[in-house]
PDB file of C-alpha atoms in Angstrom:
ATOM      1  CA  MET A 861       0.000   0.000   0.000  1.00 45.00           C
ATOM      2  CA  GLY A 862       1.399   3.396  -0.981  1.00 48.00           C
ATOM      3  CA  LYS A 863       1.915   6.224   1.454  1.00 53.00           C
ATOM      4  CA  GLN A 864      -1.195   8.352   1.911  1.00 54.00           C
ATOM      5  CA  ARG A 865      -0.710  12.055   1.253  1.00 56.00           C
ATOM      6  CA  ALA A 866      -1.655  14.482   3.984  1.00 61.00           C
ATOM      7  CA  LYS A 867      -4.785  16.523   3.325  1.00 68.00           C
ATOM      8  CA  TYR A 868      -4.509  20.237   3.927  1.00 72.00           C
ATOM      9  CA  GLY A 869      -5.489  23.380   2.105  1.00 73.00           C
ATOM     10  CA  ASP A 870      -3.794  26.681   1.344  1.00 77.00           C
ATOM     11  CA  LYS A 871      -5.125  28.206   4.578  1.00 80.00           C
ATOM     12  CA  GLU A 872      -3.749  25.389   6.740  1.00 85.00           C
ATOM     13  CA  LEU A 873      -0.364  25.691   5.031  1.00 85.00           C
ATOM     14  CA  ASP A 874      -0.317  29.465   5.458  1.00 86.00           C
ATOM     15  CA  ASP A 875      -1.293  29.171   9.144  1.00 89.00           C
ATOM     16  CA  ALA A 876       1.575  26.723   9.699  1.00 90.00           C
ATOM     17  CA  VAL A 877       4.047  29.077   7.993  1.00 89.00           C
ATOM     18  CA  GLN A 878       2.855  32.008  10.120  1.00 90.00           C
ATOM     19  CA  ALA A 879       3.186  29.889  13.277  1.00 92.00           C
ATOM     20  CA  VAL A 880       6.836  29.083  12.477  1.00 91.00           C
ATOM     21  CA  LEU A 881       7.567  32.711  11.618  1.00 90.00           C
ATOM     22  CA  ALA A 882       6.068  33.672  14.980  1.00 91.00           C
ATOM     23  CA  GLY A 883       8.537  31.397  16.819  1.00 90.00           C
ATOM     24  CA  ALA A 884       7.103  27.869  16.763  1.00 91.00           C
ATOM     25  CA  GLN A 885       9.492  24.972  16.110  1.00 92.00           C
ATOM     26  CA  LEU A 886       9.389  23.869  12.472  1.00 91.00           C
ATOM     27  CA  LYS A 887       9.630  20.146  13.236  1.00 90.00           C
ATOM     28  CA  ALA A 888       6.926  20.236  15.904  1.00 92.00           C
ATOM     29  CA  THR A 889       4.622  22.343  13.725  1.00 92.00           C
ATOM     30  CA  SER A 890       5.091  19.961  10.804  1.00 90.00           C
ATOM     31  CA  LYS A 891       4.100  16.993  12.948  1.00 90.00           C
ATOM     32  CA  GLU A 892       1.236  18.775  14.704  1.00 90.00           C
ATOM     33  CA  ARG A 893      -0.377  20.046  11.478  1.00 88.00           C
ATOM     34  CA  ASN A 894       0.385  16.949   9.404  1.00 89.00           C
ATOM     35  CA  ILE A 895       2.370  18.868   6.778  1.00 90.00           C
ATOM     36  CA  ALA A 896       5.542  17.372   5.300  1.00 89.00           C
ATOM     37  CA  HIS A 897       8.671  18.796   6.962  1.00 88.00           C
ATOM     38  CA  SER A 898      10.354  19.526   3.614  1.00 88.00           C
ATOM     39  CA  THR A 899       7.241  21.277   2.296  1.00 87.00           C
ATOM     40  CA  LEU A 900       6.833  23.469   5.354  1.00 88.00           C
ATOM     41  CA  LYS A 901      10.551  24.287   5.413  1.00 89.00           C
ATOM     42  CA  LYS A 902      10.431  25.384   1.760  1.00 87.00           C
ATOM     43  CA  TYR A 903       7.468  27.715   2.321  1.00 88.00           C
ATOM     44  CA  VAL A 904       8.906  29.183   5.517  1.00 88.00           C
ATOM     45  CA  ALA A 905      12.182  29.962   3.726  1.00 87.00           C
ATOM     46  CA  ALA A 906      10.304  31.608   0.860  1.00 84.00           C
ATOM     47  CA  ALA A 907       8.241  33.688   3.289  1.00 85.00           C
ATOM     48  CA  ARG A 908      11.377  34.898   5.095  1.00 84.00           C
ATOM     49  CA  MET A 909      12.788  36.034   1.746  1.00 82.00           C
ATOM     50  CA  ASN A 910       9.502  37.819   1.015  1.00 79.00           C
ATOM     51  CA  ALA A 911       9.009  35.578  -2.011  1.00 70.00           C
ATOM     52  CA  PRO A 912       5.901  33.513  -1.139  1.00 61.00           C
ATOM     53  CA  LEU A 913       5.278  30.391  -3.202  1.00 63.00           C
ATOM     54  CA  GLU A 914       2.004  29.189  -4.646  1.00 59.00           C
ATOM     55  CA  ALA A 915       1.017  25.697  -3.602  1.00 54.00           C
ATOM     56  CA  ASN A 916       1.400  23.176  -6.407  1.00 57.00           C
ATOM     57  CA  ARG A 917      -1.939  21.975  -7.717  1.00 56.00           C
ATOM     58  CA  ARG A 918      -2.465  18.252  -7.176  1.00 59.00           C
ATOM     59  CA  GLY A 919      -3.686  16.007  -9.966  1.00 60.00           C
ATOM     60  CA  PRO A 920      -3.490  16.417 -13.746  1.00 66.00           C
ATOM     61  CA  PRO A 921      -3.101  19.918 -15.181  1.00 73.00           C
ATOM     62  CA  PRO A 922      -6.262  21.784 -16.303  1.00 75.00           C
ATOM     63  CA  MET A 923      -7.358  21.090 -19.867  1.00 77.00           C
ATOM     64  CA  LEU A 924      -7.437  24.809 -20.752  1.00 81.00           C
ATOM     65  CA  PRO A 925      -4.666  27.346 -20.099  1.00 83.00           C
ATOM     66  CA  LYS A 926      -5.200  29.823 -17.276  1.00 84.00           C
ATOM     67  CA  SER A 927      -5.855  32.687 -19.716  1.00 85.00           C
ATOM     68  CA  SER A 928      -8.767  30.770 -21.273  1.00 86.00           C
ATOM     69  CA  GLU A 929     -10.286  29.935 -17.889  1.00 87.00           C
ATOM     70  CA  ASP A 930      -9.913  33.565 -16.817  1.00 88.00           C
ATOM     71  CA  SER A 931     -11.801  34.597 -19.962  1.00 88.00           C
ATOM     72  CA  ILE A 932     -14.634  32.206 -19.075  1.00 88.00           C
ATOM     73  CA  ARG A 933     -14.726  33.615 -15.535  1.00 88.00           C
ATOM     74  CA  ASP A 934     -14.904  37.199 -16.854  1.00 89.00           C
ATOM     75  CA  TRP A 935     -17.682  36.190 -19.275  1.00 89.00           C
ATOM     76  CA  ILE A 936     -19.677  34.716 -16.360  1.00 87.00           C
ATOM     77  CA  LEU A 937     -19.321  37.945 -14.367  1.00 86.00           C
ATOM     78  CA  GLU A 938     -20.289  40.146 -17.326  1.00 85.00           C
ATOM     79  CA  ARG A 939     -23.414  38.079 -17.940  1.00 83.00           C
ATOM     80  CA  GLN A 940     -24.396  38.371 -14.282  1.00 81.00           C
ATOM     81  CA  VAL A 941     -23.990  42.161 -14.262  1.00 79.00           C
ATOM     82  CA  SER A 942     -26.111  42.526 -17.423  1.00 76.00           C
ATOM     83  CA  GLY A 943     -28.994  40.561 -15.895  1.00 74.00           C
ATOM     84  CA  HIS A 944     -28.423  37.427 -17.982  1.00 78.00           C
ATOM     85  CA  PRO A 945     -26.574  35.047 -15.621  1.00 82.00           C
ATOM     86  CA  VAL A 946     -25.470  31.717 -17.049  1.00 82.00           C
ATOM     87  CA  GLY A 947     -26.322  28.260 -15.794  1.00 84.00           C
ATOM     88  CA  ARG A 948     -24.180  25.162 -15.460  1.00 84.00           C
ATOM     89  CA  ARG A 949     -24.827  23.957 -19.023  1.00 85.00           C
ATOM     90  CA  ASP A 950     -24.114  27.428 -20.446  1.00 86.00           C
ATOM     91  CA  VAL A 951     -20.658  27.412 -18.854  1.00 86.00           C
ATOM     92  CA  ILE A 952     -19.904  23.889 -20.094  1.00 85.00           C
ATOM     93  CA  ARG A 953     -21.052  24.838 -23.609  1.00 85.00           C
ATOM     94  CA  LYS A 954     -18.786  27.899 -23.598  1.00 86.00           C
ATOM     95  CA  GLU A 955     -15.859  25.770 -22.414  1.00 85.00           C
ATOM     96  CA  GLN A 956     -16.550  23.235 -25.187  1.00 85.00           C
ATOM     97  CA  GLN A 957     -16.396  25.994 -27.802  1.00 85.00           C
ATOM     98  CA  ILE A 958     -13.048  27.220 -26.480  1.00 85.00           C
ATOM     99  CA  ALA A 959     -11.667  23.686 -26.058  1.00 84.00           C
ATOM    100  CA  GLU A 960     -12.363  22.898 -29.728  1.00 81.00           C
ATOM    101  CA  LEU A 961     -10.189  25.850 -30.726  1.00 81.00           C
ATOM    102  CA  VAL A 962      -7.430  25.402 -28.147  1.00 78.00           C
ATOM    103  CA  CYS A 963      -6.890  21.674 -27.644  1.00 76.00           C
ATOM    104  CA  SER A 964      -9.596  19.732 -29.541  1.00 73.00           C
ATOM    105  CA  VAL A 965     -10.346  17.644 -26.437  1.00 72.00           C
ATOM    106  CA  PRO A 966     -13.968  16.796 -25.488  1.00 71.00           C
ATOM    107  CA  VAL A 967     -15.286  18.228 -22.231  1.00 71.00           C
ATOM    108  CA  VAL A 968     -16.613  15.977 -19.472  1.00 70.00           C
ATOM    109  CA  GLU A 969     -19.206  16.843 -16.814  1.00 68.00           C
ATOM    110  CA  GLY A 970     -16.697  16.982 -13.969  1.00 79.00           C
ATOM    111  CA  TRP A 971     -14.821  19.870 -15.599  1.00 82.00           C
ATOM    112  CA  LEU A 972     -17.217  22.477 -14.205  1.00 82.00           C
ATOM    113  CA  TRP A 973     -16.682  21.450 -10.578  1.00 83.00           C
ATOM    114  CA  ARG A 974     -12.905  21.487 -10.991  1.00 85.00           C
ATOM    115  CA  PHE A 975     -13.184  24.876 -12.728  1.00 85.00           C
ATOM    116  CA  MET A 976     -15.142  26.286  -9.779  1.00 84.00           C
ATOM    117  CA  GLU A 977     -12.617  24.842  -7.320  1.00 83.00           C
ATOM    118  CA  ARG A 978      -9.931  26.765  -9.198  1.00 83.00           C
ATOM    119  CA  HIS A 979     -12.109  29.906  -9.064  1.00 83.00           C
ATOM    120  CA  PRO A 980     -13.511  30.063  -5.509  1.00 82.00           C
ATOM    121  CA  SER A 981     -14.973  33.507  -6.223  1.00 82.00           C
ATOM    122  CA  LEU A 982     -17.759  31.726  -8.172  1.00 84.00           C
ATOM    123  CA  SER A 983     -20.683  29.729  -6.792  1.00 81.00           C
ATOM    124  CA  LEU A 984     -23.986  28.189  -7.886  1.00 77.00           C
ATOM    125  CA  ARG A 985     -26.999  30.210  -6.732  1.00 75.00           C
ATOM    126  CA  LYS A 986     -30.723  30.256  -7.455  1.00 70.00           C
ATOM    127  CA  SER A 987     -31.621  33.232  -9.656  1.00 63.00           C
ATOM    128  CA  GLN A 988     -34.740  35.338  -9.043  1.00 61.00           C
ATOM    129  CA  SER A 989     -36.781  36.223 -12.116  1.00 58.00           C
ATOM    130  CA  ILE A 990     -37.781  39.867 -12.633  1.00 55.00           C
ATOM    131  CA  THR A 991     -39.628  41.509 -15.508  1.00 56.00           C
ATOM    132  CA  LYS A 992     -38.056  43.911 -17.985  1.00 52.00           C
ATOM    133  CA  ALA A 993     -40.309  46.770 -16.824  1.00 51.00           C
ATOM    134  CA  ARG A 994     -39.228  46.364 -13.216  1.00 55.00           C
ATOM    135  CA  ASN A 995     -35.582  46.148 -14.218  1.00 54.00           C
ATOM    136  CA  GLU A 996     -35.724  49.450 -16.136  1.00 61.00           C
ATOM    137  CA  VAL A 997     -36.673  51.504 -13.045  1.00 67.00           C
ATOM    138  CA  GLU A 998     -33.561  53.337 -11.849  1.00 74.00           C
ATOM    139  CA  GLU A 999     -32.695  55.056  -8.585  1.00 80.00           C
ATOM    140  CA  SER A1000     -32.981  58.488 -10.212  1.00 82.00           C
ATOM    141  CA  ASP A1001     -36.586  57.698 -11.235  1.00 80.00           C
ATOM    142  CA  LEU A1002     -37.487  56.875  -7.636  1.00 83.00           C
ATOM    143  CA  SER A1003     -35.825  60.063  -6.381  1.00 87.00           C
ATOM    144  CA  VAL A1004     -37.898  62.188  -8.775  1.00 88.00           C
ATOM    145  CA  LEU A1005     -41.088  60.366  -7.777  1.00 86.00           C
ATOM    146  CA  PHE A1006     -40.666  60.792  -4.025  1.00 88.00           C
ATOM    147  CA  SER A1007     -39.434  64.390  -4.216  1.00 91.00           C
ATOM    148  CA  SER A1008     -42.455  65.275  -6.395  1.00 91.00           C
ATOM    149  CA  LEU A1009     -44.819  63.595  -3.938  1.00 87.00           C
ATOM    150  CA  ALA A1010     -43.248  65.409  -0.992  1.00 89.00           C
ATOM    151  CA  LYS A1011     -43.589  68.766  -2.797  1.00 91.00           C
ATOM    152  CA  VAL A1012     -47.297  68.234  -3.540  1.00 89.00           C
ATOM    153  CA  ILE A1013     -48.078  67.061   0.008  1.00 88.00           C
ATOM    154  CA  ILE A1014     -46.317  70.039   1.597  1.00 90.00           C
ATOM    155  CA  GLU A1015     -47.711  72.686  -0.775  1.00 91.00           C
ATOM    156  CA  ASN A1016     -51.300  71.442  -0.391  1.00 89.00           C
ATOM    157  CA  LYS A1017     -50.998  70.767   3.353  1.00 88.00           C
ATOM    158  CA  MET A1018     -52.325  67.262   2.875  1.00 87.00           C
ATOM    159  CA  GLY A1019     -52.953  65.099   5.929  1.00 87.00           C
ATOM    160  CA  ALA A1020     -52.588  61.333   6.161  1.00 86.00           C
ATOM    161  CA  ALA A1021     -56.244  60.807   5.172  1.00 84.00           C
ATOM    162  CA  ARG A1022     -55.582  62.333   1.748  1.00 84.00           C
ATOM    163  CA  VAL A1023     -52.394  60.443   0.883  1.00 86.00           C
ATOM    164  CA  PHE A1024     -53.052  57.120  -0.859  1.00 88.00           C
ATOM    165  CA  ASN A1025     -50.779  54.464  -2.275  1.00 89.00           C
ATOM    166  CA  VAL A1026     -52.207  52.358  -5.103  1.00 90.00           C
ATOM    167  CA  ASP A1027     -50.503  49.456  -6.823  1.00 89.00           C
ATOM    168  CA  GLU A1028     -51.309  46.645  -9.227  1.00 86.00           C
ATOM    169  CA  THR A1029     -49.954  43.208  -8.363  1.00 81.00           C
ATOM    170  CA  ALA A1030     -50.068  40.119 -10.563  1.00 76.00           C
ATOM    171  CA  ILE A1031     -50.638  36.588  -9.337  1.00 72.00           C
ATOM    172  CA  GLU A1032     -48.578  34.435 -11.673  1.00 61.00           C
ATOM    173  CA  THR A1033     -49.217  30.850 -12.653  1.00 57.00           C
ATOM    174  CA  LYS A1034     -45.534  30.210 -13.252  1.00 55.00           C
ATOM    175  CA  ARG A1035     -42.312  31.906 -12.217  1.00 54.00           C
ATOM    176  CA  GLU A1036     -39.053  30.445 -13.472  1.00 57.00           C
ATOM    177  CA  HIS A1037     -36.180  30.079 -11.029  1.00 55.00           C
ATOM    178  CA  LYS A1038     -32.937  28.499 -12.133  1.00 62.00           C
ATOM    179  CA  LYS A1039     -29.501  27.853 -10.712  1.00 68.00           C
ATOM    180  CA  VAL A1040     -26.799  30.055 -12.192  1.00 66.00           C
ATOM    181  CA  VAL A1041     -23.065  30.586 -11.710  1.00 65.00           C
ATOM    182  CA  VAL A1042     -22.372  33.944 -10.038  1.00 63.00           C
ATOM    183  CA  THR A1043     -19.837  35.759  -7.877  1.00 66.00           C
ATOM    184  CA  ASN A1044     -19.588  34.538  -4.294  1.00 66.00           C
ATOM    185  CA  GLY A1045     -21.378  36.815  -1.839  1.00 63.00           C
ATOM    186  CA  SER A1046     -23.798  38.302  -4.398  1.00 65.00           C
ATOM    187  CA  LYS A1047     -26.804  39.630  -2.447  1.00 60.00           C
ATOM    188  CA  ASN A1048     -29.164  39.917  -5.405  1.00 61.00           C
ATOM    189  CA  VAL A1049     -29.094  37.161  -8.001  1.00 58.00           C
ATOM    190  CA  TRP A1050     -31.679  37.733 -10.731  1.00 54.00           C
ATOM    191  CA  HIS A1051     -32.382  37.307 -14.409  1.00 52.00           C
ATOM    192  CA  ARG A1052     -34.703  39.068 -16.830  1.00 56.00           C
ATOM    193  CA  ASP A1053     -37.989  37.309 -17.449  1.00 55.00           C
ATOM    194  CA  ILE A1054     -38.881  37.879 -21.107  1.00 47.00           C
ATOM    195  CA  LYS A1055     -42.301  36.231 -21.056  1.00 52.00           C
ATOM    196  CA  THR A1056     -44.425  35.807 -17.962  1.00 48.00           C
ATOM    197  CA  GLN A1057     -47.847  34.181 -17.784  1.00 53.00           C
ATOM    198  CA  PHE A1058     -50.468  35.697 -15.500  1.00 53.00           C
ATOM    199  CA  HIS A1059     -53.576  34.236 -13.963  1.00 69.00           C
ATOM    200  CA  LEU A1060     -55.011  37.507 -12.686  1.00 78.00           C
ATOM    201  CA  SER A1061     -54.050  40.893 -11.262  1.00 86.00           C
ATOM    202  CA  PHE A1062     -55.525  42.935  -8.457  1.00 88.00           C
ATOM    203  CA  VAL A1063     -55.373  46.622  -7.561  1.00 91.00           C
ATOM    204  CA  ALA A1064     -54.850  47.518  -3.904  1.00 90.00           C
ATOM    205  CA  CYS A1065     -55.107  50.995  -2.396  1.00 92.00           C
ATOM    206  CA  ARG A1066     -54.618  52.308   1.134  1.00 90.00           C
ATOM    207  CA  SER A1067     -54.342  55.718   2.755  1.00 88.00           C
ATOM    208  CA  ALA A1068     -51.514  56.801   5.026  1.00 88.00           C
ATOM    209  CA  ASN A1069     -53.896  56.752   8.015  1.00 88.00           C
ATOM    210  CA  GLY A1070     -54.890  53.130   7.365  1.00 87.00           C
ATOM    211  CA  TYR A1071     -58.110  53.408   5.312  1.00 87.00           C
ATOM    212  CA  VAL A1072     -58.255  50.498   2.831  1.00 88.00           C
ATOM    213  CA  ILE A1073     -60.098  50.759  -0.487  1.00 88.00           C
ATOM    214  CA  PRO A1074     -61.836  47.527  -1.604  1.00 88.00           C
ATOM    215  CA  PRO A1075     -59.610  45.749  -4.158  1.00 90.00           C
ATOM    216  CA  LEU A1076     -60.238  45.460  -7.876  1.00 88.00           C
ATOM    217  CA  PHE A1077     -59.605  42.033  -9.446  1.00 88.00           C
ATOM    218  CA  ILE A1078     -58.593  41.926 -13.129  1.00 87.00           C
ATOM    219  CA  PHE A1079     -59.132  38.667 -15.034  1.00 85.00           C
ATOM    220  CA  PRO A1080     -57.857  37.851 -18.550  1.00 83.00           C
ATOM    221  CA  GLY A1081     -60.339  37.636 -21.407  1.00 82.00           C
ATOM    222  CA  GLU A1082     -63.575  39.406 -22.268  1.00 80.00           C
ATOM    223  CA  SER A1083     -65.959  38.116 -19.607  1.00 79.00           C
ATOM    224  CA  VAL A1084     -66.069  36.587 -16.129  1.00 73.00           C
ATOM    225  CA  SER A1085     -68.301  33.771 -14.923  1.00 73.00           C
ATOM    226  CA  GLU A1086     -70.977  34.698 -12.402  1.00 71.00           C
ATOM    227  CA  ASP A1087     -69.486  32.081 -10.082  1.00 72.00           C
ATOM    228  CA  VAL A1088     -66.539  34.433  -9.527  1.00 68.00           C
ATOM    229  CA  PHE A1089     -68.769  37.061  -7.946  1.00 68.00           C
ATOM    230  CA  GLY A1090     -70.249  34.461  -5.616  1.00 71.00           C
ATOM    231  CA  THR A1091     -66.860  33.271  -4.368  1.00 75.00           C
ATOM    232  CA  CYS A1092     -65.492  36.770  -3.669  1.00 76.00           C
ATOM    233  CA  GLN A1093     -65.917  37.366   0.063  1.00 80.00           C
ATOM    234  CA  ILE A1094     -64.429  40.883   0.220  1.00 83.00           C
ATOM    235  CA  PRO A1095     -67.168  43.532   0.686  1.00 83.00           C
ATOM    236  CA  GLY A1096     -67.179  46.179  -2.040  1.00 82.00           C
ATOM    237  CA  ALA A1097     -64.531  44.465  -4.196  1.00 84.00           C
ATOM    238  CA  GLY A1098     -64.641  45.064  -7.942  1.00 83.00           C
ATOM    239  CA  VAL A1099     -64.156  42.521 -10.723  1.00 85.00           C
ATOM    240  CA  THR A1100     -63.325  43.301 -14.350  1.00 85.00           C
ATOM    241  CA  THR A1101     -61.373  41.985 -17.342  1.00 85.00           C
ATOM    242  CA  THR A1102     -58.714  43.036 -19.818  1.00 85.00           C
ATOM    243  CA  GLU A1103     -57.123  41.085 -22.653  1.00 82.00           C
ATOM    244  CA  LYS A1104     -54.103  39.933 -20.619  1.00 78.00           C
ATOM    245  CA  ALA A1105     -55.200  40.798 -17.060  1.00 81.00           C
ATOM    246  CA  PHE A1106     -52.996  43.913 -17.051  1.00 81.00           C
ATOM    247  CA  MET A1107     -54.023  47.397 -15.949  1.00 84.00           C
ATOM    248  CA  THR A1108     -54.649  49.691 -18.941  1.00 87.00           C
ATOM    249  CA  GLY A1109     -55.069  53.458 -19.252  1.00 88.00           C
ATOM    250  CA  SER A1110     -58.825  53.281 -19.787  1.00 90.00           C
ATOM    251  CA  LEU A1111     -59.258  50.807 -16.937  1.00 89.00           C
ATOM    252  CA  PHE A1112     -57.302  53.060 -14.580  1.00 90.00           C
ATOM    253  CA  ALA A1113     -59.643  55.945 -15.448  1.00 91.00           C
ATOM    254  CA  ARG A1114     -62.576  53.664 -14.579  1.00 90.00           C
ATOM    255  CA  TRP A1115     -60.832  52.676 -11.348  1.00 90.00           C
ATOM    256  CA  LEU A1116     -60.532  56.354 -10.347  1.00 90.00           C
ATOM    257  CA  ARG A1117     -64.312  56.672 -10.680  1.00 88.00           C
ATOM    258  CA  PHE A1118     -64.637  53.533  -8.545  1.00 86.00           C
ATOM    259  CA  PHE A1119     -62.257  55.128  -6.026  1.00 88.00           C
ATOM    260  CA  PHE A1120     -64.411  58.236  -5.646  1.00 84.00           C
ATOM    261  CA  LEU A1121     -67.587  56.172  -5.327  1.00 82.00           C
ATOM    262  CA  VAL A1122     -66.258  54.300  -2.308  1.00 78.00           C
ATOM    263  CA  MET A1123     -64.658  57.404  -0.768  1.00 73.00           C
ATOM    264  CA  PRO A1124     -67.576  59.875  -0.475  1.00 59.00           C
ATOM    265  CA  PHE A1125     -65.798  62.108   2.034  1.00 54.00           C
ATOM    266  CA  LEU A1126     -63.262  63.054  -0.667  1.00 51.00           C
ATOM    267  CA  HIS A1127     -65.933  65.025  -2.565  1.00 47.00           C
ATOM    268  CA  GLN A1128     -65.635  67.828  -0.027  1.00 48.00           C
ATOM    269  CA  PHE A1129     -62.080  68.630  -1.219  1.00 46.00           C
TER     270      PHE A1129
END
C-alpha cells in the first residue's frame, strides 16, 4: 500500500508558515499540522525572503490554459452584471467551444466542478426572475417620484387621510427560477424574465392613516363567470377583465371613478 498524502489546504499551510515565523518549532509544527517537513521548510524559507510560493496543484493539469479559464470567468461575471446570468450547461457549452479551438479535447461533466474549485470567487446560486419593466426603473426615477410627492403634500398641506398608495400586483401561474453561476457573496441574483404568464391581477389601495379601499380584481379575457362574484368574500370588491389581465389606461380611469364612489368624504375637497 502506498503512502497516503496528507490533506490540507492553502489556509492550513499558510497558518503553519505564520506559526513558524512567529517562533514555533518547524519540526513540531510539521508533525502537529500533518504537513511534510520539507514542504513546510520550503514555504517558511520563501516567506522569510519575502518571495511567497504558490502551492502546487495536485492532480493532472487543467485542460485549458489559465488565460482561457480567466476569460470564461470574466464572461460569467459580465453576464451576471447585465442581468443574464449563465447556468451550469451554459458554462460547459462555452468551455466546449473554447476547447475545440485550443486543444480539440472533449469536455466531461466533472470539468465544471474542478473549474469552480480553481475559481472560488464563483458559486452556484438560485436566480430570481424579474420583468423587464421592473428592471428598467432606476434610482434616479425613484428620487424624482418621491421628491415630487413630498412637494405636492407640503404645498397642499395634505394630511394622512388624503395620501393614498395604489398598486397593481399580478398573481402568476408560473415563475421560473434556475440555478446560475455567479460571484460569491452576491446579495441579489436575478435574471430578466422575457415572457411571464399571468392568472389575474388585483389593484390595492390604502391611505396613510390606514383606510383600505376595496380591491379590484382583473381577469384575462372578455368576460367573467358569475361564479366568480359568488366566491369573492371581500365587501365592495370590484371585478373586471382586460385582454391579458394587465391594468390599462382606460381601466385606470374607470378605477378612479370607482375610487371616488367608495370614498364619499373626498368630494368635499
